[in-house]
CSV table of C-alpha atoms in Angstrom, one decimal:
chain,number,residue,atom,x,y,z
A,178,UNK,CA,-3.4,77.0,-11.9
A,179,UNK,CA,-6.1,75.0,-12.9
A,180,UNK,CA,-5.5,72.0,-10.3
A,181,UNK,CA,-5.1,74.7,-7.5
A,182,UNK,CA,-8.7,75.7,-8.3
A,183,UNK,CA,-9.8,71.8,-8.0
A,184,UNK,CA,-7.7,71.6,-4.8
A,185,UNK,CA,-9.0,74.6,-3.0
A,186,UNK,CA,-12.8,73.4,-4.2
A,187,UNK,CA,-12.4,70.5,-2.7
A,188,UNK,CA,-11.2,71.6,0.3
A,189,UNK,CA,-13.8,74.3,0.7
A,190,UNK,CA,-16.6,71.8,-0.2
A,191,UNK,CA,-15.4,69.2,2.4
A,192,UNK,CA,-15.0,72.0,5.1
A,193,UNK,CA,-17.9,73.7,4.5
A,194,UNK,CA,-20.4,70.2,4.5
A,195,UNK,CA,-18.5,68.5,7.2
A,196,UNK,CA,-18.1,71.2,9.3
A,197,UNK,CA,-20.5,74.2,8.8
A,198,UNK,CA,-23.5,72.3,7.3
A,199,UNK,CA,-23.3,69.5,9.2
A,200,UNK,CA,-26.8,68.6,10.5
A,201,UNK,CA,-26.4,66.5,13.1
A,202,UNK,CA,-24.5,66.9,17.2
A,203,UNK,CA,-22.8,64.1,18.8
A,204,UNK,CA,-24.7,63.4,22.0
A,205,UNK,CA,-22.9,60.1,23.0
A,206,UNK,CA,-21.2,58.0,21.2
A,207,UNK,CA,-19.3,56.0,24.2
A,208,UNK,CA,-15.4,57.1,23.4
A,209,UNK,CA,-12.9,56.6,25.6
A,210,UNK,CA,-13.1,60.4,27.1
A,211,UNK,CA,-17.0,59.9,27.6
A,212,UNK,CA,-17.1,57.5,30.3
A,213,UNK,CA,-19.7,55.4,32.3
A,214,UNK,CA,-19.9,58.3,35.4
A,215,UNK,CA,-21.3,60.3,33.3
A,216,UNK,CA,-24.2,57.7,32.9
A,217,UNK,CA,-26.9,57.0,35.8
A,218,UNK,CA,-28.5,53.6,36.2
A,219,UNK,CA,-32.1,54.1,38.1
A,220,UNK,CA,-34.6,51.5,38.2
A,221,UNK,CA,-38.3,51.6,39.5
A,222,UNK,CA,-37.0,50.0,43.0
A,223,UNK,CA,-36.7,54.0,44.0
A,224,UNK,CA,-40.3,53.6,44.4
A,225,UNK,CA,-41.2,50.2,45.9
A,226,UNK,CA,-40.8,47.9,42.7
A,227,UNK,CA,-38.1,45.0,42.1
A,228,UNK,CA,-36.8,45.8,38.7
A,229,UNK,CA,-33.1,44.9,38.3
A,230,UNK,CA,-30.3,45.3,36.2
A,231,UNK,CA,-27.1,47.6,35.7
A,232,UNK,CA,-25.2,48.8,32.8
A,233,UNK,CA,-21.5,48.8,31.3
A,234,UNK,CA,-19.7,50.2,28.7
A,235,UNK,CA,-18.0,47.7,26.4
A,236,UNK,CA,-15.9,47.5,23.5
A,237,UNK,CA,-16.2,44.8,20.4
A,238,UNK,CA,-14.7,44.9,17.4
A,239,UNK,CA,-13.9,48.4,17.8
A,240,UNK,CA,-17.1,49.6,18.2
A,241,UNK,CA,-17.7,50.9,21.7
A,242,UNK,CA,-21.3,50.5,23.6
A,243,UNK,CA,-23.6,50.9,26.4
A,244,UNK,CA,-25.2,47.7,27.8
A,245,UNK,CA,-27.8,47.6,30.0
A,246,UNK,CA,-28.6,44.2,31.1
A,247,UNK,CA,-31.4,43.6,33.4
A,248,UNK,CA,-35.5,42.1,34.4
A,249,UNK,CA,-38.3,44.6,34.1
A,250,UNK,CA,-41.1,43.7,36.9
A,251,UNK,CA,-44.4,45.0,37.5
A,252,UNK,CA,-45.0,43.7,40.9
A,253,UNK,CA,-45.2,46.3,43.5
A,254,UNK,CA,-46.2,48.8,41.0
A,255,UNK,CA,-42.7,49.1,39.5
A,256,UNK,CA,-42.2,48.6,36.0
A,257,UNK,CA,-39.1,50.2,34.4
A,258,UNK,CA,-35.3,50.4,34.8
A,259,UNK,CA,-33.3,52.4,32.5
A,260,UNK,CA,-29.6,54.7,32.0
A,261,UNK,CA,-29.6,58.4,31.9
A,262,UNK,CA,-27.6,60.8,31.0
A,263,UNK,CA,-27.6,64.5,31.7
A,264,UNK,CA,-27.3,67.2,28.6
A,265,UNK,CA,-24.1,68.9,29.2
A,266,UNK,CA,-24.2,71.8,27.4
A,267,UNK,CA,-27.4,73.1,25.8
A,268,UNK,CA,-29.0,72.7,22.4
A,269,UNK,CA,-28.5,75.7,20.8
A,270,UNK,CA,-29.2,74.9,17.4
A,271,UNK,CA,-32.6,73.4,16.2
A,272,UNK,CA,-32.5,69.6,15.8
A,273,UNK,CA,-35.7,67.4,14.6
A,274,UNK,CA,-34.6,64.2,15.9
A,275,UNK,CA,-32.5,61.6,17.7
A,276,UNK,CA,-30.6,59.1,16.0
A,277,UNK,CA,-30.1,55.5,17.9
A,278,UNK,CA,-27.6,53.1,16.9
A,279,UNK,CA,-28.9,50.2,18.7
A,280,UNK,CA,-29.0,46.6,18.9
A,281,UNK,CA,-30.4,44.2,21.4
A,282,UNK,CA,-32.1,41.3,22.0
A,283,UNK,CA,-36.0,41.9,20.0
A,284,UNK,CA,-38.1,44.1,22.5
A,285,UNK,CA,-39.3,46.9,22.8
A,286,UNK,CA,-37.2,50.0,24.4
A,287,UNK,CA,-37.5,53.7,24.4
A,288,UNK,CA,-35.9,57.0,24.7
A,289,UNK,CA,-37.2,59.3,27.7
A,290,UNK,CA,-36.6,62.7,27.2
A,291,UNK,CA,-37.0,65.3,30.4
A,292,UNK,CA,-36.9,68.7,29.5
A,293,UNK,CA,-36.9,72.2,32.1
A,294,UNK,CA,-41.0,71.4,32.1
A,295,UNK,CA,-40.6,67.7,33.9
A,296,UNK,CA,-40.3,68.7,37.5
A,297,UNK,CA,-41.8,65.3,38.8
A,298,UNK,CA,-40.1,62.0,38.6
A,299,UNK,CA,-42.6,60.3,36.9
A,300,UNK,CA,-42.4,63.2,33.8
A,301,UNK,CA,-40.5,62.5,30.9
A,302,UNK,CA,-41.6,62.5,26.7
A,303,UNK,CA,-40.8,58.6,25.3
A,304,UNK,CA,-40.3,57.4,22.0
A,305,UNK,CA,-40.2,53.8,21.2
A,306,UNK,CA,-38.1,51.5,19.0
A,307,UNK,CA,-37.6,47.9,18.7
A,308,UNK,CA,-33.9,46.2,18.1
A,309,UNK,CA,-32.7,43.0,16.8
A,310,UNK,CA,-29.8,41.1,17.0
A,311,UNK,CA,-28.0,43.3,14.9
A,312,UNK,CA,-26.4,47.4,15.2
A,313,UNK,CA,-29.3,49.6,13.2
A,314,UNK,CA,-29.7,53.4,13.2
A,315,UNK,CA,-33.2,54.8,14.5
A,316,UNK,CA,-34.6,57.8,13.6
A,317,UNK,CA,-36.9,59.2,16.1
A,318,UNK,CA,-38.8,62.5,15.2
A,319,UNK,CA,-38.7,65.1,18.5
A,320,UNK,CA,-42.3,66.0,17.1
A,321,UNK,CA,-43.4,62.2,17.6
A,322,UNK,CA,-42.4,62.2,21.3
A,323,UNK,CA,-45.5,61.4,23.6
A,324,UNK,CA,-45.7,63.1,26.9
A,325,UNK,CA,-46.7,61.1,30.2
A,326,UNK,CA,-49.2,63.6,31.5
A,327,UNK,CA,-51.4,66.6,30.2
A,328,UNK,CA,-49.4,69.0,32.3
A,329,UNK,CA,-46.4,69.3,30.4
A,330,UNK,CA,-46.4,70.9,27.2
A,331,UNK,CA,-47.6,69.4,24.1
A,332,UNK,CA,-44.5,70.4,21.9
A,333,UNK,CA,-40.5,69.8,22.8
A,334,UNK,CA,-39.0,73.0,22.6
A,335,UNK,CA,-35.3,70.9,21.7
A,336,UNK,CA,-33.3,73.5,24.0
A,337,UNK,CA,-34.9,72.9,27.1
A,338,UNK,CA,-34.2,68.7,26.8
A,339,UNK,CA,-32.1,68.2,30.1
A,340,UNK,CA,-31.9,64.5,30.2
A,341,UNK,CA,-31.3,61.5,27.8
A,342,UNK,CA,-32.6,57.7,29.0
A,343,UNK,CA,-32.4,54.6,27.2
A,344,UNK,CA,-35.4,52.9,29.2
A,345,UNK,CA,-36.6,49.4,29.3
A,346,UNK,CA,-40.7,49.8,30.5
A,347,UNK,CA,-43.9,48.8,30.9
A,348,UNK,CA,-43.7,45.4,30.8
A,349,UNK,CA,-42.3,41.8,32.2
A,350,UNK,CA,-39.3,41.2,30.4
A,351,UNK,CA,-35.9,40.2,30.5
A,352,UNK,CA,-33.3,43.3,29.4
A,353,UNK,CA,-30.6,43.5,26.8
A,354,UNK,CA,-30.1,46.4,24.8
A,355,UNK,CA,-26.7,47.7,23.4
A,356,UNK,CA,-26.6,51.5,22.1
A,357,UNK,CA,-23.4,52.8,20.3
A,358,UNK,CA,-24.4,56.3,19.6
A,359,UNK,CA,-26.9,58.8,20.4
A,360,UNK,CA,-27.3,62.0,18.1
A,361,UNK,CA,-29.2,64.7,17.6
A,362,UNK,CA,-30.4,65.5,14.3
């Protein structure tokens, strides 16, 4: 009797924190089912500049990953290139963050965030975060996005977020990131 009563603890407390308390939601984390369509290259040469790259999804070592590979220009006013992905199915619950597992080659890359309030192209809230050679997890606080313009509101309210970008910006430099999951947190 008494190793039923361990058992069915056990189970309960392994549901119940797995499942039920769990505090974080699987945006992307680049399984087989997810799939590069669902991901959108776009680079600043939609408005005159001559940014380049492209991305892939890749697998090593049994780890599965988004690359973007590309050169970040700022001639002809450009400046940017980046992979976004739409938010499939809205955040109901309320999340604090967005956990990164990245790793790249020692620059500087950001998460844009577009939301029901960023109308205009050039709207988005960014968070940075710099990556080395080697696969680390990155925290970024929703209440630490910056917004690109006084117009939008100051706050993310996390169930209006429409969009997720891994962006490469703002300045000359060659492009190698590699992100294996995004969640929310």
């Amino acid at each position: 009797m008494m190793f039923f009563k361990v058992i069915t603890t056990y189970f309960f407390y392994f549901f119940f924190s797995t499942y039920v308390f769990s505090k974080e939601m699987i945006f992307e984390d680049f399984s087989e089912n997810s799939g590069e369509s669902k991901w959108e290259f776009i680079s600043d040469q939609v408005m005159g500049g001559i940014s380049s790259g492209s991305f892939n999804i890749l697998k090593e070592k049994n780890v599965r990953f988004l690359r973007m590979k590309g050169n970040v220009s700022l001639e002809n006013n450009g400046g940017f290139i980046q992979v976004r992905k739409l938010v499939d199915v809205p955040i109901k619950k309320k999340i604090t963050g967005i956990k990164v597992k990245a790793k790249g080659n020692k620059e500087d890359y950001f998460i844009h965030l577009r939301t029901k309030f960023t109308m205009l192209p050039w709207q988005y809230y960014q968070l940075k975060f710099t990556v080395d050679e080697n696969w680390k997890s990155y925290n970024l606080n929703i209440d630490e996005f910056t917004r690109s313009g006084s117009l939008l509101p100051k706050t993310i309210n996390p169930k209006h977020i429409k969009s997720v970008a891994i962006v490469a910006f703002g300045k000359k430099y060659d492009v190698t990131v590699d992100v294996a999951e995004i969640r929310f947190f």
